[in-house]
PDB file of C-alpha atoms in Angstrom:
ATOM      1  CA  UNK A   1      83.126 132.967 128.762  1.00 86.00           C
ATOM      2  CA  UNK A   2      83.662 130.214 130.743  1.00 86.00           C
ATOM      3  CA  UNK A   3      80.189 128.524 130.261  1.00 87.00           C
ATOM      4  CA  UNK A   4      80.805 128.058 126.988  1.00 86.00           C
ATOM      5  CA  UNK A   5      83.907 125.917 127.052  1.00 85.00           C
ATOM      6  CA  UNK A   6      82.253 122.093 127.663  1.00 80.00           C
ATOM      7  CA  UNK A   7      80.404 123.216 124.210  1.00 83.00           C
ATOM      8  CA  UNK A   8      83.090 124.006 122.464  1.00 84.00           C
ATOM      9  CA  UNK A   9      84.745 120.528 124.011  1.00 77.00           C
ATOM     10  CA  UNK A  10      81.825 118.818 122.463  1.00 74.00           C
ATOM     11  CA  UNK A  11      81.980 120.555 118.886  1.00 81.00           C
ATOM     12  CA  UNK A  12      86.054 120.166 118.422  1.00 77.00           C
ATOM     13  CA  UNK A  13      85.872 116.402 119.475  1.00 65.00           C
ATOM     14  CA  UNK A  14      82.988 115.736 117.216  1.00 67.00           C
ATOM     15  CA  UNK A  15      85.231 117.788 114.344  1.00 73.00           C
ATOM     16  CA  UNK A  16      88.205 115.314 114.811  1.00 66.00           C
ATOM     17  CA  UNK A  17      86.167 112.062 115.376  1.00 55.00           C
ATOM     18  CA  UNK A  18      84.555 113.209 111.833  1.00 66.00           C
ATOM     19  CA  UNK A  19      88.149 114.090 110.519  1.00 62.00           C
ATOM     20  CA  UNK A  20      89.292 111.165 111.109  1.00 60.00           C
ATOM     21  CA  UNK A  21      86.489 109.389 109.885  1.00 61.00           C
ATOM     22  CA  UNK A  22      86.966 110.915 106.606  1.00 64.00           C
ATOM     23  CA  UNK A  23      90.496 110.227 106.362  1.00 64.00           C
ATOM     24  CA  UNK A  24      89.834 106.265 107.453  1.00 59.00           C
ATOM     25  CA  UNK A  25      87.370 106.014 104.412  1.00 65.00           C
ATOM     26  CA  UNK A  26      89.671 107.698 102.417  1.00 62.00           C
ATOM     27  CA  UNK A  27      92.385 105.639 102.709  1.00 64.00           C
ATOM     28  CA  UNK A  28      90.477 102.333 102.067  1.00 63.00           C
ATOM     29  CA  UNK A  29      89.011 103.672  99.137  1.00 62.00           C
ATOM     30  CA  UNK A  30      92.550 104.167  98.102  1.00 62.00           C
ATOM     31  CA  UNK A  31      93.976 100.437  99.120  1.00 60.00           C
ATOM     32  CA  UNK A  32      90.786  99.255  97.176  1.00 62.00           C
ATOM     33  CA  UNK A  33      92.254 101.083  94.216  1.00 53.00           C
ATOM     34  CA  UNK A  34      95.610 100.267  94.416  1.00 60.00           C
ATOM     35  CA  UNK A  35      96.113 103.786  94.413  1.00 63.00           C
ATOM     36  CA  UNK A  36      97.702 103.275  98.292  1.00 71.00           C
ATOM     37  CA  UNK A  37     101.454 103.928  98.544  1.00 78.00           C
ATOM     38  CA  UNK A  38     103.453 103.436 101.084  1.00 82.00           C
ATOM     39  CA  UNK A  39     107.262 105.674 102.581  1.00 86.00           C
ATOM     40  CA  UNK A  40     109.181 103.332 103.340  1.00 90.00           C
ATOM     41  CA  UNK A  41     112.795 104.418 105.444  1.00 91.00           C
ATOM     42  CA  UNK A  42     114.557 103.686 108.069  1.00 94.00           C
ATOM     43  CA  UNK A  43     113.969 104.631 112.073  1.00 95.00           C
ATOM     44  CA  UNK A  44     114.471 104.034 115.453  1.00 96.00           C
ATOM     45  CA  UNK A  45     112.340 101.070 116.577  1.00 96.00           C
ATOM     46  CA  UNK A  46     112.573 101.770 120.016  1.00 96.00           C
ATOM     47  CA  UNK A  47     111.777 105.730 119.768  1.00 94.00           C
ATOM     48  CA  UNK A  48     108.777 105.052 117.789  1.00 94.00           C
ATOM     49  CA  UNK A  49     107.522 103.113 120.845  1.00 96.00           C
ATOM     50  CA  UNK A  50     107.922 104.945 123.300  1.00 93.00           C
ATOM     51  CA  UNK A  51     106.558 107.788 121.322  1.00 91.00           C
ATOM     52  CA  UNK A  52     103.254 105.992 120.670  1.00 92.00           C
ATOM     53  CA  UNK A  53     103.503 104.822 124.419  1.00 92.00           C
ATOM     54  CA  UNK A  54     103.138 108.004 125.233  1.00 90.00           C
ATOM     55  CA  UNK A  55     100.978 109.663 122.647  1.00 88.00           C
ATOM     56  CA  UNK A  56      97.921 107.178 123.984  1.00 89.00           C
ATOM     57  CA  UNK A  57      99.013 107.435 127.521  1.00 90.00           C
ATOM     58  CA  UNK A  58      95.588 109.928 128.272  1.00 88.00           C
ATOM     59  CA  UNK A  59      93.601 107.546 126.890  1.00 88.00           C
ATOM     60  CA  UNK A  60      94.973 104.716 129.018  1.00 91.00           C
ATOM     61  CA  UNK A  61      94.902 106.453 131.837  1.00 90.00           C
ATOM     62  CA  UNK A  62      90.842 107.531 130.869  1.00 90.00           C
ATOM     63  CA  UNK A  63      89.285 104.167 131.936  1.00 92.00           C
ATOM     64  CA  UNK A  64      91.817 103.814 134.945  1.00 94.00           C
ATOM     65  CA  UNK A  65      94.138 101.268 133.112  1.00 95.00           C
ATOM     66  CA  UNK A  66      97.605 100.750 133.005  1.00 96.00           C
ATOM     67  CA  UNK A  67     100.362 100.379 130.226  1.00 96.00           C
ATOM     68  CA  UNK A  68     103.381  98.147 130.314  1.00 96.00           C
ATOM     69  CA  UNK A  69     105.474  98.348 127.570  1.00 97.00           C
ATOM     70  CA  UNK A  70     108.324  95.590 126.778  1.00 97.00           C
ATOM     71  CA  UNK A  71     110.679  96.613 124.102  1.00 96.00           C
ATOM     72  CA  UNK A  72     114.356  95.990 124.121  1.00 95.00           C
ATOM     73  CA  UNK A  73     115.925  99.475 124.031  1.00 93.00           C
ATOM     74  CA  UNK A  74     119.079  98.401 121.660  1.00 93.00           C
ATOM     75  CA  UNK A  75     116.157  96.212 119.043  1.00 94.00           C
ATOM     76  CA  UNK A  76     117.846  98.610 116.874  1.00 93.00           C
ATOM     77  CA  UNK A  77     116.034  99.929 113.517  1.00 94.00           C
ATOM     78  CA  UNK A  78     113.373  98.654 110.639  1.00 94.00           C
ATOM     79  CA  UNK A  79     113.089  99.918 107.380  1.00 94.00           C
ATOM     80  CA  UNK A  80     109.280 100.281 106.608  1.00 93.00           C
ATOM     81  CA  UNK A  81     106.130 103.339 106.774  1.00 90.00           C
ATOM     82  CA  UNK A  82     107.200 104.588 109.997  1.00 91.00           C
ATOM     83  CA  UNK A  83     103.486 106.581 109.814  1.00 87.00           C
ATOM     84  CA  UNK A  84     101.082 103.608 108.758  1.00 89.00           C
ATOM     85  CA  UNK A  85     103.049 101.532 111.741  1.00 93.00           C
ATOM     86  CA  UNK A  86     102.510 104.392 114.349  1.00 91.00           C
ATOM     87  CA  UNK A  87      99.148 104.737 113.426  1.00 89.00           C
ATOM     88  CA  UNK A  88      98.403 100.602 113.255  1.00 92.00           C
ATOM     89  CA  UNK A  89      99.738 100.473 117.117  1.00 94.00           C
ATOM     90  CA  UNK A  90      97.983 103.339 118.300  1.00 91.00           C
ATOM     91  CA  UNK A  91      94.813 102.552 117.090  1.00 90.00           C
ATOM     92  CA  UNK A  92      95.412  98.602 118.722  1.00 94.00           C
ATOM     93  CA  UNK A  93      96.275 100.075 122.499  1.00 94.00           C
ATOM     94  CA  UNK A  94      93.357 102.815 121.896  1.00 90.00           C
ATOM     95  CA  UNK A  95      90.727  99.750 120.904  1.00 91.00           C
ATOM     96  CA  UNK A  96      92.371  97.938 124.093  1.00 93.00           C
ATOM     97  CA  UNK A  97      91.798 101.260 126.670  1.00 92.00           C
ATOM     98  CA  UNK A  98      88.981 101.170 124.934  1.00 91.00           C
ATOM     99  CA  UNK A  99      87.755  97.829 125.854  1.00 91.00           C
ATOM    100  CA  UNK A 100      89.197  97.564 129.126  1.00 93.00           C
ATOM    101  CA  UNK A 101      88.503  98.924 132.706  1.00 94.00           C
ATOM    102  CA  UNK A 102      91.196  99.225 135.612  1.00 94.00           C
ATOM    103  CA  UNK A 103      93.212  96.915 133.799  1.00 94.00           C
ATOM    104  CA  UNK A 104      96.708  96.119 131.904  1.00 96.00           C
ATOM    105  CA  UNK A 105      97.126  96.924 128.682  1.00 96.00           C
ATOM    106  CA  UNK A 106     100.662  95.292 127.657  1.00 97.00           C
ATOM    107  CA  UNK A 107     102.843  96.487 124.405  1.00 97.00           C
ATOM    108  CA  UNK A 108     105.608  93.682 123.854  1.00 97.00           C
ATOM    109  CA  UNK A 109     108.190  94.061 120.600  1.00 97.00           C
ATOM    110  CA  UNK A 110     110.632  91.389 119.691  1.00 95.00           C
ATOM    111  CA  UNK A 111     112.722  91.258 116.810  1.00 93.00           C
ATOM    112  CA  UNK A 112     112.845  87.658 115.365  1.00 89.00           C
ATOM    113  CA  UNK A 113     115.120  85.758 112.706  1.00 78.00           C
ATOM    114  CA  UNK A 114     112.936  83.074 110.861  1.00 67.00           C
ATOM    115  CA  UNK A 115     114.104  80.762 107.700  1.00 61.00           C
ATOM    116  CA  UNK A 116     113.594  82.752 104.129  1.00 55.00           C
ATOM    117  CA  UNK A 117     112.318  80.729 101.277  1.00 54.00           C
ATOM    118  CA  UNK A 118     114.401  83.565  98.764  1.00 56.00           C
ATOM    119  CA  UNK A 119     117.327  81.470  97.376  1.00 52.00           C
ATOM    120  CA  UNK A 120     120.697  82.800  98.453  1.00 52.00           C
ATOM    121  CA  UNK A 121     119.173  84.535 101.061  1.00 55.00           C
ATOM    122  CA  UNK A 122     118.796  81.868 104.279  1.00 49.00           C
ATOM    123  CA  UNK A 123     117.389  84.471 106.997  1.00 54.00           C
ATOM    124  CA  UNK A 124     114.635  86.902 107.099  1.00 71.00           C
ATOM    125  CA  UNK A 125     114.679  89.592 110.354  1.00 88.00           C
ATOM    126  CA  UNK A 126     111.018  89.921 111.429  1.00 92.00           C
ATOM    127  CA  UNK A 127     109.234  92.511 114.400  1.00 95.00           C
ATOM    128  CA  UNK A 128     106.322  91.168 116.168  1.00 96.00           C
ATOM    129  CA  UNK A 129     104.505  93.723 118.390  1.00 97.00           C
ATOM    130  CA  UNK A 130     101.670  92.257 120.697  1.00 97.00           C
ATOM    131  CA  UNK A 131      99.164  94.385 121.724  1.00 97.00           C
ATOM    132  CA  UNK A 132      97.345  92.585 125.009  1.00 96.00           C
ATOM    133  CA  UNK A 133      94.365  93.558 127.245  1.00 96.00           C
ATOM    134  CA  UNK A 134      92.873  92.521 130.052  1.00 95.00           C
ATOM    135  CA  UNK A 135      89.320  93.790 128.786  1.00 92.00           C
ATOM    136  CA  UNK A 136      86.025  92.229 128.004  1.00 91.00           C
ATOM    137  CA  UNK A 137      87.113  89.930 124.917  1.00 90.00           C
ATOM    138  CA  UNK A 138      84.985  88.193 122.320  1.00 90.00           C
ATOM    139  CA  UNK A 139      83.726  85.628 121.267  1.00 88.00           C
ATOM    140  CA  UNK A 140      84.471  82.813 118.253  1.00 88.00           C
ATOM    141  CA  UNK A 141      81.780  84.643 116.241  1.00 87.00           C
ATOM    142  CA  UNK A 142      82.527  88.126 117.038  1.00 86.00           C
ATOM    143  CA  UNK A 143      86.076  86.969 115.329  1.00 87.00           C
ATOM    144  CA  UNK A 144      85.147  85.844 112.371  1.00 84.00           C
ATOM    145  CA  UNK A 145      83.784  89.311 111.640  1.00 80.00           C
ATOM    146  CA  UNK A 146      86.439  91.540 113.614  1.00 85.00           C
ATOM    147  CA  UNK A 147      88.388  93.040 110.213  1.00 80.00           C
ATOM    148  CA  UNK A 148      85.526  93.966 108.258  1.00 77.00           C
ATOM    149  CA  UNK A 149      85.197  97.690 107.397  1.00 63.00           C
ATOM    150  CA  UNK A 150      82.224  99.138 108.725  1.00 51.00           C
ATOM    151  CA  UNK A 151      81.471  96.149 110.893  1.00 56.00           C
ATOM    152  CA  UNK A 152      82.530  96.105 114.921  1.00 55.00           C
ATOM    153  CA  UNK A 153      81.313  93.071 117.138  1.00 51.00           C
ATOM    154  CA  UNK A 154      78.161  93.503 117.220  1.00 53.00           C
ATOM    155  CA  UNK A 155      75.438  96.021 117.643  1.00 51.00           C
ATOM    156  CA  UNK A 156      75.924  95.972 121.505  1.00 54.00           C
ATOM    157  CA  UNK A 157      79.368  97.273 121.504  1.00 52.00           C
ATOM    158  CA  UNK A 158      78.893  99.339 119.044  1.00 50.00           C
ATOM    159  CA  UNK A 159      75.988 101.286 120.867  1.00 46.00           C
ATOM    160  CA  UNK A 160      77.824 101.082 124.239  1.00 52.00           C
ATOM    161  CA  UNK A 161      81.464 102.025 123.139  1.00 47.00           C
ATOM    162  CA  UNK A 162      81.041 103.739 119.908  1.00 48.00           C
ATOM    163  CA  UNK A 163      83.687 103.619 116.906  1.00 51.00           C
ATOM    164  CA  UNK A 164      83.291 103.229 112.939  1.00 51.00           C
ATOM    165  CA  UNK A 165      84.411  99.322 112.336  1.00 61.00           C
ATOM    166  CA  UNK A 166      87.113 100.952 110.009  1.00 76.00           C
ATOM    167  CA  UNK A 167      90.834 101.045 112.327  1.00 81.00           C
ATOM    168  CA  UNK A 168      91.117  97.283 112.537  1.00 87.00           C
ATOM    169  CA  UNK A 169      90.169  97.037 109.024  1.00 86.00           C
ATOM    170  CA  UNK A 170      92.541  99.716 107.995  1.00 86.00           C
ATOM    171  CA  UNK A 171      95.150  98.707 110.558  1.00 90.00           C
ATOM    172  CA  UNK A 172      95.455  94.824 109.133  1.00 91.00           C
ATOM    173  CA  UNK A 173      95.560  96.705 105.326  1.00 88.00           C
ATOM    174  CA  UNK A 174      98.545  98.741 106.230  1.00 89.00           C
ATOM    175  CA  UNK A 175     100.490  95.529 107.078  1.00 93.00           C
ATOM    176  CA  UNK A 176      99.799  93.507 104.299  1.00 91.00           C
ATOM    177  CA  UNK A 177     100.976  96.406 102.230  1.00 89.00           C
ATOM    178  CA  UNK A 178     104.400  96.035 104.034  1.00 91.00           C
ATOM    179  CA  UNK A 179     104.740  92.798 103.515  1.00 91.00           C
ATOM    180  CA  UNK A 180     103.029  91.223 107.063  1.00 93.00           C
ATOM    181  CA  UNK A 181      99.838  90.421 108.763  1.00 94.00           C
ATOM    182  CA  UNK A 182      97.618  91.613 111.463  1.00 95.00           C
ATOM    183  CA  UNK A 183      96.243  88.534 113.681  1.00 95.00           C
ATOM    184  CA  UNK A 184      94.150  88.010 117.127  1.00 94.00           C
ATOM    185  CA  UNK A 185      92.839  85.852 119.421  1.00 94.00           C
ATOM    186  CA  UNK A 186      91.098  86.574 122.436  1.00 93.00           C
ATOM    187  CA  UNK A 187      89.080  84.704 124.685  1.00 92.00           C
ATOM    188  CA  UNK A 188      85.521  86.716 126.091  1.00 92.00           C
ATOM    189  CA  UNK A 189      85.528  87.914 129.321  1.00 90.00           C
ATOM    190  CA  UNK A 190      89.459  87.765 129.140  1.00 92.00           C
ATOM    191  CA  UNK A 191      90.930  89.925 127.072  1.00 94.00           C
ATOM    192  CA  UNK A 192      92.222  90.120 123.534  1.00 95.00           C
ATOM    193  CA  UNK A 193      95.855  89.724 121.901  1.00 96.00           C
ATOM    194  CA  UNK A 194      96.323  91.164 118.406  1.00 96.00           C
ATOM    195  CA  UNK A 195     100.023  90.562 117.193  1.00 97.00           C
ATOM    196  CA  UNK A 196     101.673  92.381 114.271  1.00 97.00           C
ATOM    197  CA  UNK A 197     104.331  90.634 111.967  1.00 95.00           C
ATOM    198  CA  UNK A 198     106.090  92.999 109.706  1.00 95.00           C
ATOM    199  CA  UNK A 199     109.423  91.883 107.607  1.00 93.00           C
ATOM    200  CA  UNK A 200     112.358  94.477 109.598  1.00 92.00           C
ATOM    201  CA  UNK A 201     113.002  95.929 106.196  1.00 90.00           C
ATOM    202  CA  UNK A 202     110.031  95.838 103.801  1.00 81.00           C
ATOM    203  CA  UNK A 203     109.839  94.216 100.576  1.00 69.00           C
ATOM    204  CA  UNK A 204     110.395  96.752  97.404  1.00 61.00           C
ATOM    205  CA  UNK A 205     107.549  95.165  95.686  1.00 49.00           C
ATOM    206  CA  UNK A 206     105.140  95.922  98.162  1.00 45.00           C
ATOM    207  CA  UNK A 207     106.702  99.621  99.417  1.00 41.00           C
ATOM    208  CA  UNK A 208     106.085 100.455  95.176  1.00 39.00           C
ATOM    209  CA  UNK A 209     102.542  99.615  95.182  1.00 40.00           C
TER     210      UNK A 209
END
């Protein structure tokens, strides 16, 4: 029966916005306990990529944007939770499709070699990957506030573009677990940059935890 099939639409979308709802709460209730842990092993850097390129390519292509995506095909491999990584850049390009309208949502990787503080060991190999839209930005205020669970901009954007406050909040947790940091800066009415910083083979310490 055809005429029931945007209804059923409706009730399975609703099902896997509240899945995942659940599962977001879940997991911060399990970083708050310490009870979070991560598998850590070794992969592809580039396949993971273009896999999540293409995994969020519908919902690029929903608000008539497009995605350019910079990443060295020989960047060659990281050791860290290949899962908590994919999910940390998909939810980053689905906040900027999100937030952005027949424009360019950009996905740059770089692998970089910065000075260690560890004694005997004089080099550290670090990935950046920066997320960059062309969308509606924010302000210094809406910043300041930006990784707090529960809490999106502000009330506007939450009524006009829906969402829970939790992926950014969750998404910045995941990378201090492996050993790195989830940052931003955008500029309103311009478009945002959030850059992840993850050590290319994460720290034992943390991946026990």
């Amino acid at each position: 029966d055809k005429a029931l099939v945007p209804d059923l639409q409706k009730i399975q979308a609703a099902a896997k916005h509240q899945l995942g709802l659940v599962n977001y709460i879940l997991d911060l209730s399990k970083i708050e306990a310490g009870k979070m842990t991560l598998f850590v092993e070794e992969f592809d850097l580039a396949k993971l990529v273009n896999e999540v390129a293409a995994t969020v390519q519908p919902l690029i292509a929903k608000n008539s944007n497009m995605l350019e995506v910079n990443c060295p095909a020989d960047i060659g491999t990281m050791r860290a939770d290949q899962t908590k990584l994919r999910q940390t850049l998909f939810n980053l390009l689905s906040n900027a499709s999100k937030f952005t309208e027949k424009g360019v949502i950009r996905l740059a990787v770089k692998r970089e070699d910065a000075e260690s503080t560890v004694a005997g060991d004089p080099y550290v190999s670090r990935i950046k990957f920066h997320v960059s839209d062309t969308g509606i930005g924010m302000t210094p205020e809406q910043l300041a506030k930006l990784f707090q669970a529960f809490t999106q901009a502000d009330a506007s954007t939450s009524k006009k573009y829906g969402g829970t406050g939790l992926g950014l909040a969750l998404s910045r947790r995941f990378c201090q677990l492996m050993g790195g940091d989830l940052t931003v800066t955008s500029e309103f009415g311009k478009g945002s940059t959030f850059t992840v910083t993850l050590p290319a083979q994460a720290p034992e310490s943390v991946a026990e935890r």
